[in-house]
Each structure stands twice: as C-alpha cells, then as structure tokens.
C-alpha cells in the first residue's frame, strides 16, 4: 500500500488510473485544474477515506508527501493543446519541473505520461524507443510535441543529477469511456458520426489505438518495473486498422512494441470490438445526457 | 535611441553586443548571474550614465521597462551546459518564459540567441531554416538542444497568441576575445595547444566558425529587421575549413546561409586569419595574466 499522486487524475486516462489504484487499495491524491478534466470522472471516490482531490495547477509548486507520482497533467488532443499554446508549454515545462522537484524532495518515483508525438512525423518505420523523432520545433503542434520532449529531457536530468527514479511511457492513441467526444480525433469523430447518422470522414491512413484499461495496466506495470528508459505503450500490430482524414496528423506512424512486451511482459488484451462497443455505449449515454 | 535589455550581457557574445549598442548611443541594462560571464567583460562601461548592470538570474521574474530584449542568458558550451543540466533546462525554459512575459507586458521586441544545435546531428545538408533537426531528446546534450528548441517554440507561441514581436537567431560557432579558454571547443583547444607548444588534436571533420564582431552586427540587423522567422547566422562557406576530433560534436554540419544574406543583406566580413589573430592575442594576454 502506497501513497500515490496522480496529476491530471480527473482526465480521461487519469480517472481510469484512479479507479485501478483505488481498487488496489492505495492512498490516492488527485491533483487537477479541471481544464479538460471533470470532477464527474472521479466523483464516485469523493468521500472515500483513501481518496483526496485537490483543485491545483501544476504550474504552481505543490508540497505533499507521496511515494509515487503519475504525472499526467497536460492537455492531450490538438484542439485542447492548441487552445492556449503558452499554457500547454508552461504545464509541460514548469509543471514537470515542479513535479520533479517534489519527487526529489520526498524521494518519490515519477512516471511521465509522454506521447508518441515525440516521434513527430517519423522517417523511420516502425519507431522503437531509440528513434530520435522528426518534429517541427516551430510548428502549430510544437507546444505539445516539444513540450513533451523537453519534459522527457527534464526527467533524465533529474535522474542523473539528483538520483530521482523516473519512468517514461510513450503512449499511443487511446480510447474509452470518459474520452473527449469533441477532440477531433478519429475514434471520437467516427463514433459521433455513426451515432448521429452522418457519413464517416474516411481516408487512407492507418492508426494505432488501444483501450484505456490496457493502457492503465501498462502504466502501473511500468511504474513498478525497474525500466527507467522510455517505453512505447500501444496496441499490438494485429489489432489496429483504422482510417481517417485528419490532415495534420503524422502519417504512417507505426510503433515498435517489442520493448514493452519483452521487458514488462505487457500486451493489450482488450479486443478492438469490445473496446469500441464500450466506448460507443459511453458516447450514447453522453449524447442522451446532453439532449 | 532605445532602452535595451541584454540578458547574459556579461558573457562572451553579450559583452561584445554591449560594446556595440553602447557605442551606438543606446540606454542599456545588462542582466547576468555571472555563471559563465564576468564583470570584467563589461567593467569599462560601469559608471557610464547609459549603462546599468544587474546581478540577476533570469529564472526569477524581472520587472523593468525596455523597448528591446536580446535574450542571450544560457550556458553555451558543453562543459558549461552539462555542468548542471537541470539549471540549463530551467534557464532555457523558465528564463525564456520570464523574458517573454516581460516582453509581453512592456510591448518590447525579443531576440532569442538560439543555436545551430537545434539541428542536432543533421541528416540533411546543408541545413536551411526549414530543416526540423535530428536531436536526441534524452541524450547528454539534450538539456541544451531541447532547451533551445522549446525556447524557440515559446517565442512563436507568444508571437501568435500575445502578439509579442520575436526574432530568432540560430547562431553557429563563434570565436573571439572574451571567449571561454577552457570550453573544450575546437578553436580554444587549438589556440591553447599552439600557444603552449602542444600537438594539435586534429581529425577529419569540418567546422564552421565566425568572428564575434560579425555575429554582433548580424544580431543587431536581425533585431531591427522585420524577419520574425528563424535565421541562420554563420560564416559564408568559403571562409571556413577547420579540423578537430571532438567526438560528440555533430558531424558534417553544413549551414545554409542564404536567408541571412538575401533578407538581411548580412555576411561575415572579418577574414578568418584576422579573427584568429585577435583571438590568439586575447588568449596570450589571458595566459600571461594567469601566470
Ligand atoms: N489519450 C491519449 O491517447 C494519450 C496519448 C498520448 C499521451 N497521453 C498523455 O496522457 C496524459 C493524460 O491524457 P488524457 O487523454 O487523459 O487527457 P485529458 O485532457 O483527459 O487529461 C489531462 C488532465 O490534466 C489536467 N490538467 C491539464 N493541465 C493541467 C495543469 N496545468 N494543472 C493540473 N492539471 C492539469 C486536465 O484538467 C485533465 O484532467 C496527458 O499527459 C497526455 O499527454 C494521452
Ligand atoms: N558562442 C557561440 O559559439 C554560440 C553559438 C550558438 C549560440 N550561442 C548562444 O549565444 C548566447 C551567448 O553565448 P556565449 O558564447 O556568449 O556564452 P557565455 O557563457 O559567455 O554567455 C552566457 C551568459 O549568460 C549568463 N547566464 C547563464 N545563465 C544565466 C541565468 N540563469 N541568468 C542570468 N544570466 C545567465 C552567463 O553568466 C554568461 O554571462 C547563449 O544563449 C548561447 O546559447 C552561442
Ligand atoms: O516539494 C516540492 C519541491 C519542489 N517543488 C518545485 O519544484 C521546482 C524544482 O525543484 P528543484 O529542487 O529542482 O528546485 P530548486 O528549489 O533547487 O530551485 C521548485 O522550483 C519548486 O517550485 C515543488 O513543487 N514541491
Ligand atoms: O490548463 C489550462 C487552464 C486554462 N486554460 C485557458 O487559458 C486561459 C488562461 O488561463 P490561466 O490563467 O490558467 O493561464 P495563463 O495566464 O498562465 O496563460 C483561460 O482562458 C483558460 O480557459 C488553458 O488553456 N489551460
Ligand atoms: O514584466 C514581467 C512580466 C512577466 N514576467 C514573468 O514572465 C512569466 C510569463 O509571463 P506571462 O504573462 O505569460 O505569465 P502569467 O503572468 O500570465 O502567468 C510570468 O510568470 C512572470 O514571472 C516577468 O518576469 N516580468
Ligand atoms: O547559472 C548557473 C548558476 C549556478 N550553477 C551551478 O549550479 C549549482 C546550483 O546553483 P543554483 O542554485 O543557481 O541552481 P538550482 O538550485 O536551481 O539548480 C551551483 O553549484 C552553481 O555552481 C549553474 O550551473 N548555472
């Protein structure tokens, strides 16, 4: 039983992680500024003796005592992170420095929720964790891509210089309940279009997706492993096949998942159909709720 | 006549820029934490009515009133920036955010001293300003390379979102008086080795260098131009030819200088021999001074 901090814990991934860690019996502190997250996502835990929810922005220092930090706070989809690029940069730079400063002071281990976007528009296929990426430092997506890249740099600087234990998960696109319906990404677009009887906006690219429960298990495995180098977390190759016409999305990104498989023994298990069914049910309920 | 702030103004490049702008009759504020800079570099201006020197770290906020900001504060050579990678990251992220916040508040234009290191270990030759670079986000040089990349990202975020006028100079290796004798870089190594009668550590790579007075003129031209996109500042191709065995230095980096030439009408004019002679004289005096 550990004292665990989740930043961004009221968001899509963070709230599923909250559910898992609470169910495992840990003592949890969720920190969120509710920019894209919602109290509703974690409200079923409010009042539980092991659970605390703090309305706090990670750009400001935070002084608490914990054993592990899952650092997820950051807008995650293009419309959200491009809404206020300066804030996205502050969250990923100052916010990450603050959480590493906290980890250093209390001797906690920190897991950074990084992203496949650190590979940018890749020129090497598939991308394993040694690939340096191909990112435009001054493009419209740079606030997120470069913000996450330098957040990784910061993790390893604190590891080498201060002995902070870090874990870095490079997460590929994830879907599931509590995801943002209007994030403009392919899964949400398709489900909404289907539910509303509109034609699907289909084009020729492949995408790699996986279900949130698989991701959450991967994050917990990684946190408790001894692998300090970055690890790709993504669905195994056979399970994808998705099409969209989102134009600015990096094309032809194809992850190499062997490291997670070999070193963590981790692999997504939820079949695409099952994950999609659950997500579609969530979207239907949300649409009803809105109507 | 303008009110101008130079951060890192007591350093190598900053002190030459100070000389030029003072001679042009501007009102100058130099901010420096003296990590690699020295009071000696600007002491000939102390007491002048147009000159103010503030001992200040850009990682802390700064509230002054100015029209232009040359933002140079950052360690610049591998031994200096790897001495304390966390501090290098803080300086380039929080320090740059602070100076952009200042520029936003007072309506000043900001010029960022970026670097050819944003191109990393390039896979495209020559590198023009549209090249995205090839940088290891978690390597030992990342505190500087990724720090500068995200500093550029921040500049353009403040430009687009807040209307801050920015200029970005991607500076290639520069030499001259007041440079750091022990920075482990090829020019300083060669001059020291030559002056001390030691064999030169020569190998097979080409380097591109230019003299500080040329750089300083380029910076001032860029600041007062209307070019907000990044500009390479480097010696024209005919004037280089240098050899070294520094192993972790990006190999075969070959800049494209046409943008600066065409859009700024700028080109280095100091012949390599003359620049080297002046630098050798400076090193000799420093060695005498130490003895
Ligand atoms: N969902 C994906 O497909 C995916 C893919 C790659 C990486 N990630 C990463 O996983 C993490 C979680 O993503 P998500 O999909 O759950 O997104 P989300 O937007 O649902 O969650 C992010 C949470 O962080 C909070 N937050 C944002 N800025 C904050 C700040 N300054 N201070 C405190 N809280 C702040 C938001 O309110 C939200 O609750 C993010 O770091 C994201 O970059 C997600
Ligand atoms: N010299 C080159 O060849 C070269 C090449 C590319 C880019 N640049 C850039 O030009 C700028 C100046 O480089 P330089 O060669 O004069 O290096 P330098 O080390 O001589 O100068 C940097 C100055 O910044 C100051 N400084 C560092 N951190 C600071 C902080 N946190 N707060 C306040 N001051 C701080 C140092 O004390 C020093 O005076 C740097 O930003 C560097 O990255 C230089
Ligand atoms: O428990 C802590 C310890 C530090 N910090 C923040 O983390 C940052 C980085 O920490 P570090 O120890 O590197 O910074 P320092 O205090 O040495 O400047 C600091 O600026 C603090 O704002 C925090 O939020 N909580
Ligand atoms: O995590 C956040 C928090 C807020 N905002 C938006 O950004 C604006 C400014 O918010 P804040 O004061 O938190 O950011 P800052 O002033 O530091 O840019 C507000 O309109 C918010 O809607 C955002 O994009 N991300
Ligand atoms: O004159 C100023 C104005 C701002 N800042 C700093 O610049 C940062 C970024 O400024 P911005 O306006 O984006 O930040 P905000 O105040 O909205 O958080 C702030 O955190 C301040 O610390 C500064 O040093 N001098
Ligand atoms: O610009 C600087 C200032 C200091 N230091 C060194 O870094 C250490 C910590 O300095 P500081 O308190 O300024 O940085 P922080 O605590 O934020 O890492 C000291 O030993 C300094 O020699 C550095 O590398 N760069």
Coordinates of C-alpha atoms in Angstrom, one line a residue, chain B residues 27 29 47 90 98 114 129 135 142 151 158 160 181 192 231 257 259 261 266 273:
Chain B
X27 CA 20.4 53.0 -22.9
X29 CA 20.6 47.2 -19.0
X47 CA 29.6 54.3 -14.2
X90 CA 15.5 25.9 -16.0
X98 CA 10.0 35.2 -17.9
X114 CA 19.3 30.2 -30.5
X129 CA 16.0 27.3 -41.6
X135 CA 18.1 15.7 -31.9
X142 CA 19.6 17.4 -24.6
X151 CA 12.7 28.2 -26.2
X158 CA 3.9 34.3 -27.5
X160 CA 0.9 34.1 -32.3
X181 CA 39.5 29.4 -23.0
X192 CA 45.7 26.9 -26.3
X231 CA 17.7 33.0 -39.4
X257 CA 23.4 31.0 -45.1
X259 CA 18.4 33.6 -45.9
X261 CA 22.4 37.1 -47.0
X266 CA 24.3 40.3 -43.9
X273 CA 43.1 35.0 -40.2

